[in-house]
PDB file of C-alpha atoms in Angstrom:
ATOM      1  CA  MET A   1       8.652   3.591 -87.943  1.00 25.00           C
ATOM      2  CA  LYS A   2       5.506   3.128 -90.001  1.00 27.00           C
ATOM      3  CA  ARG A   3       3.918  -0.018 -91.301  1.00 26.00           C
ATOM      4  CA  LEU A   4       1.929   0.026 -94.530  1.00 29.00           C
ATOM      5  CA  MET A   5      -0.588  -2.623 -95.561  1.00 30.00           C
ATOM      6  CA  MET A   6      -2.637  -2.553 -98.756  1.00 29.00           C
ATOM      7  CA  ILE A   7      -5.556  -4.761 -99.696  1.00 30.00           C
ATOM      8  CA  ILE A   8      -6.795  -4.780-103.253  1.00 26.00           C
ATOM      9  CA  GLY A   9     -10.559  -4.347-103.632  1.00 28.00           C
ATOM     10  CA  CYS A  10     -12.826  -4.906-106.607  1.00 27.00           C
ATOM     11  CA  VAL A  11     -15.393  -2.340-107.787  1.00 27.00           C
ATOM     12  CA  THR A  12     -17.955  -3.013-110.497  1.00 24.00           C
ATOM     13  CA  MET A  13     -18.306   0.008-112.768  1.00 27.00           C
ATOM     14  CA  ALA A  14     -20.631   0.549-115.704  1.00 27.00           C
ATOM     15  CA  MET A  15     -19.177  -0.514-119.088  1.00 26.00           C
ATOM     16  CA  THR A  16     -15.714  -1.210-117.612  1.00 28.00           C
ATOM     17  CA  GLY A  17     -16.319  -4.410-115.679  1.00 33.00           C
ATOM     18  CA  CYS A  18     -14.262  -5.221-112.599  1.00 34.00           C
ATOM     19  CA  VAL A  19     -11.474  -2.812-111.697  1.00 38.00           C
ATOM     20  CA  THR A  20      -8.893  -3.346-108.987  1.00 35.00           C
ATOM     21  CA  ARG A  21      -8.584  -0.578-106.431  1.00 49.00           C
ATOM     22  CA  LYS A  22      -6.114   0.052-103.643  1.00 48.00           C
ATOM     23  CA  ALA A  23      -8.896  -0.001-101.121  1.00 51.00           C
ATOM     24  CA  VAL A  24      -7.212  -0.339 -97.745  1.00 53.00           C
ATOM     25  CA  VAL A  25      -4.286   1.541 -96.269  1.00 52.00           C
ATOM     26  CA  GLN A  26      -3.138   1.131 -92.700  1.00 48.00           C
ATOM     27  CA  GLU A  27      -0.416   3.327 -91.276  1.00 53.00           C
ATOM     28  CA  GLU A  28       0.961   3.141 -87.786  1.00 50.00           C
ATOM     29  CA  GLY A  29       3.408   5.626 -86.327  1.00 50.00           C
ATOM     30  CA  ASP A  30       4.415   7.090 -83.002  1.00 49.00           C
ATOM     31  CA  ASP A  31       1.465   9.500 -83.054  1.00 56.00           C
ATOM     32  CA  SER A  32      -1.153   6.882 -83.948  1.00 68.00           C
ATOM     33  CA  PHE A  33      -3.512   5.347 -81.418  1.00 75.00           C
ATOM     34  CA  PRO A  34      -3.510   1.545 -81.080  1.00 82.00           C
ATOM     35  CA  GLY A  35      -6.470  -0.405 -82.385  1.00 86.00           C
ATOM     36  CA  VAL A  36      -7.360   2.019 -85.189  1.00 88.00           C
ATOM     37  CA  THR A  37      -7.120   0.830 -88.808  1.00 91.00           C
ATOM     38  CA  ARG A  38      -7.676   3.394 -91.570  1.00 92.00           C
ATOM     39  CA  LEU A  39      -8.953   2.306 -94.971  1.00 92.00           C
ATOM     40  CA  GLU A  40      -8.989   4.362 -98.149  1.00 91.00           C
ATOM     41  CA  ALA A  41     -12.381   4.613 -99.868  1.00 92.00           C
ATOM     42  CA  ARG A  42     -12.102   8.079-101.414  1.00 92.00           C
ATOM     43  CA  HIS A  43     -14.211   7.019-104.407  1.00 93.00           C
ATOM     44  CA  ALA A  44     -17.340   7.057-102.194  1.00 95.00           C
ATOM     45  CA  HIS A  45     -19.368   9.872-100.664  1.00 96.00           C
ATOM     46  CA  LEU A  46     -22.322   9.926 -98.249  1.00 97.00           C
ATOM     47  CA  LYS A  47     -25.204  11.646-100.018  1.00 97.00           C
ATOM     48  CA  SER A  48     -27.554  11.132 -97.068  1.00 97.00           C
ATOM     49  CA  VAL A  49     -27.792   9.098 -93.866  1.00 98.00           C
ATOM     50  CA  LEU A  50     -31.160   7.638 -92.795  1.00 98.00           C
ATOM     51  CA  GLY A  51     -32.831   9.859 -95.389  1.00 98.00           C
ATOM     52  CA  ILE A  52     -31.301  12.975 -93.820  1.00 97.00           C
ATOM     53  CA  ASP A  53     -29.091  15.598 -95.457  1.00 97.00           C
ATOM     54  CA  ASP A  54     -28.797  19.385 -95.393  1.00 96.00           C
ATOM     55  CA  VAL A  55     -31.346  19.793 -98.207  1.00 97.00           C
ATOM     56  CA  VAL A  56     -33.950  17.818 -96.259  1.00 97.00           C
ATOM     57  CA  LEU A  57     -33.161  19.726 -93.055  1.00 96.00           C
ATOM     58  CA  ALA A  58     -33.666  23.052 -94.860  1.00 96.00           C
ATOM     59  CA  ASP A  59     -37.441  22.513 -94.529  1.00 96.00           C
ATOM     60  CA  THR A  60     -37.947  24.381 -91.249  1.00 93.00           C
ATOM     61  CA  ASN A  61     -41.654  23.563 -91.246  1.00 93.00           C
ATOM     62  CA  ARG A  62     -40.699  19.933 -90.642  1.00 95.00           C
ATOM     63  CA  PHE A  63     -37.471  20.454 -88.723  1.00 94.00           C
ATOM     64  CA  VAL A  64     -38.416  23.231 -86.339  1.00 90.00           C
ATOM     65  CA  LEU A  65     -35.939  25.786 -85.016  1.00 88.00           C
ATOM     66  CA  GLY A  66     -35.337  26.501 -81.360  1.00 83.00           C
ATOM     67  CA  GLU A  67     -33.044  25.705 -78.461  1.00 79.00           C
ATOM     68  CA  GLY A  68     -32.610  22.014 -77.874  1.00 78.00           C
ATOM     69  CA  SER A  69     -30.144  19.159 -77.777  1.00 82.00           C
ATOM     70  CA  TYR A  70     -27.626  18.396 -80.481  1.00 85.00           C
ATOM     71  CA  ILE A  71     -28.388  14.709 -79.982  1.00 90.00           C
ATOM     72  CA  HIS A  72     -31.582  12.979 -81.124  1.00 92.00           C
ATOM     73  CA  GLU A  73     -32.181   9.285 -80.471  1.00 94.00           C
ATOM     74  CA  PHE A  74     -34.784   6.955 -81.925  1.00 95.00           C
ATOM     75  CA  LYS A  75     -35.240   3.348 -83.044  1.00 96.00           C
ATOM     76  CA  LEU A  76     -35.487   2.123 -86.612  1.00 97.00           C
ATOM     77  CA  ASP A  77     -38.688   0.340 -87.614  1.00 96.00           C
ATOM     78  CA  LYS A  78     -36.646  -2.590 -88.919  1.00 95.00           C
ATOM     79  CA  PRO A  79     -33.046  -3.654 -88.294  1.00 96.00           C
ATOM     80  CA  PHE A  80     -30.555  -2.259 -90.786  1.00 97.00           C
ATOM     81  CA  GLY A  81     -27.337  -4.223 -90.941  1.00 96.00           C
ATOM     82  CA  GLY A  82     -28.328  -5.670 -87.555  1.00 95.00           C
ATOM     83  CA  PHE A  83     -28.768  -2.206 -85.994  1.00 97.00           C
ATOM     84  CA  VAL A  84     -31.956  -0.675 -84.562  1.00 97.00           C
ATOM     85  CA  GLU A  85     -30.750   2.114 -82.245  1.00 97.00           C
ATOM     86  CA  ALA A  86     -29.896   5.383 -84.015  1.00 97.00           C
ATOM     87  CA  CYS A  87     -28.467   8.653 -82.740  1.00 96.00           C
ATOM     88  CA  VAL A  88     -28.406  11.765 -84.967  1.00 96.00           C
ATOM     89  CA  TYR A  89     -26.121  14.719 -84.223  1.00 94.00           C
ATOM     90  CA  LEU A  90     -27.121  18.086 -85.689  1.00 92.00           C
ATOM     91  CA  ASP A  91     -25.523  21.500 -86.149  1.00 90.00           C
ATOM     92  CA  LYS A  92     -22.218  23.026 -85.157  1.00 86.00           C
ATOM     93  CA  MET A  93     -21.103  21.933 -81.744  1.00 76.00           C
ATOM     94  CA  GLU A  94     -20.243  24.891 -79.516  1.00 73.00           C
ATOM     95  CA  ASP A  95     -21.727  23.850 -76.191  1.00 61.00           C
ATOM     96  CA  PHE A  96     -21.589  20.127 -75.425  1.00 58.00           C
ATOM     97  CA  HIS A  97     -25.266  19.712 -74.540  1.00 60.00           C
ATOM     98  CA  LEU A  98     -27.315  22.623 -75.877  1.00 65.00           C
ATOM     99  CA  ARG A  99     -27.831  23.818 -79.426  1.00 67.00           C
ATOM    100  CA  LYS A 100     -28.707  27.524 -79.349  1.00 69.00           C
ATOM    101  CA  SER A 101     -30.997  28.680 -82.127  1.00 71.00           C
ATOM    102  CA  ASP A 102     -29.429  31.055 -84.636  1.00 76.00           C
ATOM    103  CA  GLY A 103     -32.451  31.202 -86.934  1.00 82.00           C
ATOM    104  CA  LYS A 104     -30.734  29.043 -89.559  1.00 88.00           C
ATOM    105  CA  PRO A 105     -31.890  25.587 -90.716  1.00 93.00           C
ATOM    106  CA  HIS A 106     -30.393  22.565 -89.034  1.00 92.00           C
ATOM    107  CA  ARG A 107     -27.433  20.763 -90.593  1.00 94.00           C
ATOM    108  CA  LEU A 108     -26.389  17.141 -90.322  1.00 96.00           C
ATOM    109  CA  ARG A 109     -23.138  16.575 -88.442  1.00 95.00           C
ATOM    110  CA  SER A 110     -23.056  12.788 -87.927  1.00 96.00           C
ATOM    111  CA  VAL A 111     -25.133   9.678 -87.286  1.00 98.00           C
ATOM    112  CA  LYS A 112     -24.358   6.741 -85.028  1.00 98.00           C
ATOM    113  CA  LEU A 113     -25.893   3.259 -85.097  1.00 98.00           C
ATOM    114  CA  ARG A 114     -25.309   1.070 -82.042  1.00 97.00           C
ATOM    115  CA  ARG A 115     -26.019  -2.476 -80.904  1.00 96.00           C
ATOM    116  CA  GLN A 116     -25.114  -3.956 -77.531  1.00 95.00           C
ATOM    117  CA  ILE A 117     -23.135  -7.153 -77.142  1.00 93.00           C
ATOM    118  CA  PRO A 118     -25.051  -9.603 -74.927  1.00 90.00           C
ATOM    119  CA  VAL A 119     -23.800 -10.133 -71.379  1.00 88.00           C
ATOM    120  CA  GLY A 120     -21.561 -13.164 -71.198  1.00 85.00           C
ATOM    121  CA  ALA A 121     -20.504 -13.005 -74.838  1.00 88.00           C
ATOM    122  CA  THR A 122     -16.963 -14.202 -75.487  1.00 90.00           C
ATOM    123  CA  ASP A 123     -14.312 -12.160 -77.252  1.00 90.00           C
ATOM    124  CA  LYS A 124     -14.886 -14.337 -80.321  1.00 93.00           C
ATOM    125  CA  ASP A 125     -18.605 -13.481 -80.233  1.00 93.00           C
ATOM    126  CA  ALA A 126     -17.785  -9.767 -80.011  1.00 93.00           C
ATOM    127  CA  VAL A 127     -15.275  -9.920 -82.868  1.00 95.00           C
ATOM    128  CA  SER A 128     -17.801 -11.823 -84.994  1.00 95.00           C
ATOM    129  CA  LYS A 129     -20.393  -9.051 -84.580  1.00 96.00           C
ATOM    130  CA  TRP A 130     -17.773  -6.384 -85.256  1.00 97.00           C
ATOM    131  CA  GLN A 131     -16.558  -8.230 -88.356  1.00 97.00           C
ATOM    132  CA  SER A 132     -20.148  -8.503 -89.592  1.00 97.00           C
ATOM    133  CA  ALA A 133     -20.605  -4.729 -89.272  1.00 97.00           C
ATOM    134  CA  CYS A 134     -17.310  -4.077 -91.107  1.00 96.00           C
ATOM    135  CA  ASP A 135     -18.350  -6.452 -93.886  1.00 96.00           C
ATOM    136  CA  PHE A 136     -21.700  -4.681 -94.142  1.00 97.00           C
ATOM    137  CA  VAL A 137     -20.086  -1.251 -94.601  1.00 97.00           C
ATOM    138  CA  ALA A 138     -17.340  -2.526 -96.911  1.00 95.00           C
ATOM    139  CA  ASP A 139     -19.904  -4.192 -99.151  1.00 95.00           C
ATOM    140  CA  MET A 140     -21.823  -0.921 -99.394  1.00 95.00           C
ATOM    141  CA  LEU A 141     -18.622   0.912-100.344  1.00 95.00           C
ATOM    142  CA  ASP A 142     -17.540  -1.779-102.830  1.00 93.00           C
ATOM    143  CA  VAL A 143     -14.219  -2.403-101.114  1.00 93.00           C
ATOM    144  CA  GLU A 144     -12.699  -5.505 -99.590  1.00 92.00           C
ATOM    145  CA  SER A 145     -13.353  -5.849 -95.877  1.00 92.00           C
ATOM    146  CA  PRO A 146     -10.315  -6.321 -93.606  1.00 91.00           C
ATOM    147  CA  GLU A 147     -10.056  -9.159 -91.135  1.00 92.00           C
ATOM    148  CA  VAL A 148     -10.462  -7.411 -87.779  1.00 93.00           C
ATOM    149  CA  GLU A 149      -8.472  -8.024 -84.624  1.00 92.00           C
ATOM    150  CA  LEU A 150      -8.884  -6.761 -81.072  1.00 92.00           C
ATOM    151  CA  VAL A 151      -6.453  -4.103 -79.931  1.00 89.00           C
ATOM    152  CA  ASP A 152      -3.593  -5.215 -77.688  1.00 89.00           C
ATOM    153  CA  VAL A 153      -4.687  -4.265 -74.161  1.00 86.00           C
ATOM    154  CA  GLU A 154      -1.213  -3.453 -72.838  1.00 84.00           C
ATOM    155  CA  GLU A 155      -0.456  -1.260 -75.839  1.00 84.00           C
ATOM    156  CA  TRP A 156      -3.788   0.510 -75.366  1.00 81.00           C
ATOM    157  CA  ARG A 157      -3.153   1.031 -71.653  1.00 79.00           C
ATOM    158  CA  THR A 158       0.305   2.509 -72.262  1.00 79.00           C
ATOM    159  CA  LYS A 159      -0.890   4.863 -74.994  1.00 75.00           C
ATOM    160  CA  ALA A 160      -4.084   5.896 -73.201  1.00 68.00           C
ATOM    161  CA  LYS A 161      -2.158   7.130 -70.162  1.00 64.00           C
ATOM    162  CA  VAL A 162      -0.386   9.660 -72.365  1.00 56.00           C
ATOM    163  CA  PHE A 163      -3.684  11.392 -73.154  1.00 57.00           C
ATOM    164  CA  MET A 164      -6.242  10.614 -70.443  1.00 55.00           C
ATOM    165  CA  GLU A 165      -7.739   7.849 -68.380  1.00 59.00           C
ATOM    166  CA  ILE A 166     -10.086   6.015 -70.754  1.00 61.00           C
ATOM    167  CA  GLY A 167     -12.572   3.594 -69.230  1.00 68.00           C
ATOM    168  CA  GLN A 168     -13.533   1.305 -72.098  1.00 82.00           C
ATOM    169  CA  VAL A 169     -11.127  -0.219 -74.572  1.00 87.00           C
ATOM    170  CA  HIS A 170     -12.146  -0.020 -78.206  1.00 88.00           C
ATOM    171  CA  SER A 171     -10.926  -1.233 -81.574  1.00 93.00           C
ATOM    172  CA  CYS A 172     -11.902   0.648 -84.725  1.00 94.00           C
ATOM    173  CA  VAL A 173     -11.863   0.357 -88.509  1.00 95.00           C
ATOM    174  CA  THR A 174     -12.206   3.739 -90.239  1.00 95.00           C
ATOM    175  CA  PHE A 175     -13.300   3.949 -93.865  1.00 95.00           C
ATOM    176  CA  CYS A 176     -11.983   7.289 -95.188  1.00 94.00           C
ATOM    177  CA  LEU A 177     -14.384   8.704 -97.782  1.00 95.00           C
ATOM    178  CA  ALA A 178     -14.222  11.721-100.092  1.00 94.00           C
ATOM    179  CA  ASP A 179     -14.828  15.280 -98.852  1.00 92.00           C
ATOM    180  CA  ASP A 180     -13.508  14.647 -95.342  1.00 92.00           C
ATOM    181  CA  GLN A 181     -16.252  12.147 -94.537  1.00 95.00           C
ATOM    182  CA  ASP A 182     -15.575   8.842 -92.861  1.00 95.00           C
ATOM    183  CA  ILE A 183     -17.294   5.822 -91.359  1.00 97.00           C
ATOM    184  CA  ASP A 184     -15.981   4.333 -88.115  1.00 97.00           C
ATOM    185  CA  VAL A 185     -16.939   0.741 -87.345  1.00 97.00           C
ATOM    186  CA  ARG A 186     -16.039   0.383 -83.685  1.00 96.00           C
ATOM    187  CA  LEU A 187     -16.046  -2.370 -81.098  1.00 96.00           C
ATOM    188  CA  THR A 188     -16.131  -1.105 -77.507  1.00 94.00           C
ATOM    189  CA  GLU A 189     -15.428  -3.774 -74.920  1.00 92.00           C
ATOM    190  CA  PRO A 190     -17.397  -4.103 -71.658  1.00 91.00           C
ATOM    191  CA  ILE A 191     -16.181  -2.981 -68.223  1.00 88.00           C
ATOM    192  CA  TYR A 192     -15.921  -5.467 -65.370  1.00 88.00           C
ATOM    193  CA  VAL A 193     -15.311  -5.105 -61.638  1.00 90.00           C
ATOM    194  CA  MET A 194     -13.974  -7.721 -59.237  1.00 92.00           C
ATOM    195  CA  ARG A 195     -16.111  -8.799 -56.280  1.00 93.00           C
ATOM    196  CA  ASP A 196     -15.025 -11.729 -54.092  1.00 91.00           C
ATOM    197  CA  GLY A 197     -12.701 -12.900 -56.805  1.00 91.00           C
ATOM    198  CA  ARG A 198     -15.393 -12.871 -59.487  1.00 92.00           C
ATOM    199  CA  ALA A 199     -15.682 -10.518 -62.459  1.00 88.00           C
ATOM    200  CA  THR A 200     -19.041  -8.751 -62.775  1.00 89.00           C
ATOM    201  CA  GLN A 201     -19.965  -6.744 -65.853  1.00 88.00           C
ATOM    202  CA  VAL A 202     -21.034  -3.204 -65.017  1.00 89.00           C
ATOM    203  CA  SER A 203     -21.030  -1.631 -68.486  1.00 88.00           C
ATOM    204  CA  PRO A 204     -21.974  -3.446 -71.694  1.00 89.00           C
ATOM    205  CA  GLY A 205     -19.866  -3.790 -74.777  1.00 93.00           C
ATOM    206  CA  TYR A 206     -21.261  -2.643 -78.101  1.00 95.00           C
ATOM    207  CA  VAL A 207     -20.621  -2.338 -81.813  1.00 97.00           C
ATOM    208  CA  GLU A 208     -21.132   1.035 -83.514  1.00 97.00           C
ATOM    209  CA  ILE A 209     -21.241   2.386 -87.029  1.00 98.00           C
ATOM    210  CA  ASP A 210     -20.376   6.069 -86.686  1.00 98.00           C
ATOM    211  CA  LEU A 211     -20.879   8.104 -89.867  1.00 98.00           C
ATOM    212  CA  MET A 212     -19.151  11.499 -89.982  1.00 97.00           C
ATOM    213  CA  TYR A 213     -21.157  13.477 -92.537  1.00 97.00           C
ATOM    214  CA  ASN A 214     -19.829  17.006 -91.996  1.00 95.00           C
ATOM    215  CA  ARG A 215     -16.615  17.311 -89.991  1.00 91.00           C
ATOM    216  CA  SER A 216     -16.581  21.106 -90.196  1.00 89.00           C
ATOM    217  CA  LEU A 217     -19.456  21.172 -87.686  1.00 88.00           C
ATOM    218  CA  CYS A 218     -17.292  19.533 -85.010  1.00 84.00           C
ATOM    219  CA  ILE A 219     -15.192  21.517 -82.568  1.00 77.00           C
ATOM    220  CA  GLY A 220     -11.937  22.225 -84.388  1.00 69.00           C
ATOM    221  CA  GLY A 221     -13.209  20.138 -87.285  1.00 65.00           C
ATOM    222  CA  GLY A 222     -12.599  20.341 -90.988  1.00 61.00           C
ATOM    223  CA  GLY A 223      -9.592  20.097 -93.209  1.00 57.00           C
ATOM    224  CA  ARG A 224      -8.224  16.794 -91.921  1.00 56.00           C
ATOM    225  CA  GLN A 225      -8.321  15.255 -95.384  1.00 55.00           C
ATOM    226  CA  LYS A 226      -7.385  17.294 -98.424  1.00 51.00           C
ATOM    227  CA  ALA A 227      -9.271  16.843-101.660  1.00 46.00           C
ATOM    228  CA  GLY A 228      -7.099  15.760-104.544  1.00 50.00           C
ATOM    229  CA  ASP A 229      -7.079  13.867-107.790  1.00 50.00           C
ATOM    230  CA  GLU A 230      -7.612  10.622-105.875  1.00 57.00           C
ATOM    231  CA  GLU A 231     -10.992  11.861-104.632  1.00 69.00           C
ATOM    232  CA  LYS A 232     -12.983  11.326-107.783  1.00 85.00           C
ATOM    233  CA  VAL A 233     -16.413  10.419-106.449  1.00 88.00           C
ATOM    234  CA  GLU A 234     -17.771   7.393-108.265  1.00 90.00           C
ATOM    235  CA  LYS A 235     -20.325   6.211-105.713  1.00 93.00           C
ATOM    236  CA  GLU A 236     -22.939   8.369-103.944  1.00 95.00           C
ATOM    237  CA  ILE A 237     -24.438   6.502-101.000  1.00 96.00           C
ATOM    238  CA  ALA A 238     -27.862   6.960 -99.450  1.00 97.00           C
ATOM    239  CA  PHE A 239     -27.103   5.111 -96.216  1.00 97.00           C
ATOM    240  CA  GLY A 240     -30.028   3.359 -94.562  1.00 97.00           C
ATOM    241  CA  PRO A 241     -33.819   3.700 -94.579  1.00 97.00           C
ATOM    242  CA  ASP A 242     -35.584   7.067 -94.551  1.00 97.00           C
ATOM    243  CA  CYS A 243     -36.025   8.105 -90.912  1.00 97.00           C
ATOM    244  CA  SER A 244     -36.453  11.828 -91.546  1.00 97.00           C
ATOM    245  CA  ASP A 245     -39.996  11.809 -90.091  1.00 97.00           C
ATOM    246  CA  LYS A 246     -38.703  10.186 -86.900  1.00 96.00           C
ATOM    247  CA  LEU A 247     -36.025  12.850 -86.581  1.00 96.00           C
ATOM    248  CA  ALA A 248     -38.518  15.652 -87.243  1.00 96.00           C
ATOM    249  CA  GLU A 249     -40.790  14.400 -84.456  1.00 95.00           C
ATOM    250  CA  THR A 250     -37.921  13.811 -82.013  1.00 93.00           C
ATOM    251  CA  LEU A 251     -36.557  17.293 -82.725  1.00 91.00           C
ATOM    252  CA  LYS A 252     -39.981  18.906 -82.268  1.00 91.00           C
ATOM    253  CA  VAL A 253     -40.599  17.153 -78.940  1.00 90.00           C
ATOM    254  CA  GLY A 254     -37.120  18.013 -77.644  1.00 86.00           C
ATOM    255  CA  ILE A 255     -37.393  21.721 -78.463  1.00 85.00           C
ATOM    256  CA  ALA A 256     -40.903  21.907 -76.944  1.00 86.00           C
ATOM    257  CA  ARG A 257     -39.638  20.231 -73.775  1.00 83.00           C
ATOM    258  CA  ARG A 258     -36.738  22.673 -73.567  1.00 79.00           C
ATOM    259  CA  ALA A 259     -39.063  25.656 -74.039  1.00 74.00           C
ATOM    260  CA  LYS A 260     -41.401  24.360 -71.322  1.00 77.00           C
ATOM    261  CA  HIS A 261     -38.487  23.902 -68.936  1.00 69.00           C
ATOM    262  CA  ALA A 262     -37.259  27.456 -69.677  1.00 64.00           C
ATOM    263  CA  ARG A 263     -40.740  28.913 -68.967  1.00 73.00           C
ATOM    264  CA  ARG A 264     -40.986  27.000 -65.701  1.00 71.00           C
ATOM    265  CA  LYS A 265     -37.538  28.204 -64.643  1.00 62.00           C
ATOM    266  CA  GLN A 266     -38.382  31.793 -65.568  1.00 60.00           C
ATOM    267  CA  GLY A 267     -41.629  31.566 -63.615  1.00 61.00           C
ATOM    268  CA  LYS A 268     -39.799  30.422 -60.493  1.00 60.00           C
ATOM    269  CA  GLU A 269     -37.280  33.249 -60.855  1.00 56.00           C
ATOM    270  CA  ASP A 270     -40.052  35.832 -61.295  1.00 57.00           C
ATOM    271  CA  GLY A 271     -41.878  34.418 -58.273  1.00 59.00           C
ATOM    272  CA  SER A 272     -38.807  34.636 -56.071  1.00 60.00           C
ATOM    273  CA  LYS A 273     -38.278  38.290 -57.077  1.00 60.00           C
ATOM    274  CA  THR A 274     -41.799  39.282 -56.021  1.00 59.00           C
ATOM    275  CA  LYS A 275     -41.440  37.811 -52.553  1.00 56.00           C
TER     276      LYS A 275
END
């Protein structure tokens, strides 16, 4: 049995004033995972994220080629929507850790912004920060933001056992954009252990904005959403400040470090052969 909920949003468009839009759709069925709410925003498209797109990455003088990590972390100069920590994922994922150079320019797969929830924060504090992040994204997309709720723990536990043992419980609002892009706004709850009858936090909770720019670069990715008449792009979004220079430097340092490690390893192997 499926449940359908629609929220009407309001988008300001040139010359036409305010137009109502069916902005939010939530469907739940037997194959859905608890705590995930999906919202329709097919009128919007991510043009770039943090000043990064495939056109920018095509400049191989700035974004050097070579073997390195898929994942590149740095901090924003100023908070953006309350977030400072950024993680950029590049290229097609074939090996979990290492991106092997194929001589082609890098491509943008996804970007994640994260902020930790302070130790000792209540569930209301956590939901407030999550709601703020949802409101921030919804405002950028010109859709109405849903009122968020934490996932039911027992429902999560029952469903999670079907797939795998999952350590941290999370609740997620997914904004589904055009061209198979989406933006997840996720609350991941902390992990506690019991010692002498007292709960001690061992892993922090956090709020994330996870922007899927190019799903086809993921393992088994692509084709989840089909383009149709409803995907008439009316809003191109340049999400966040320009951090392309930060990425270029992080990428350069990471590839140089990998090359140095490879030379050191090769030197040890050559030395052992001559003994």
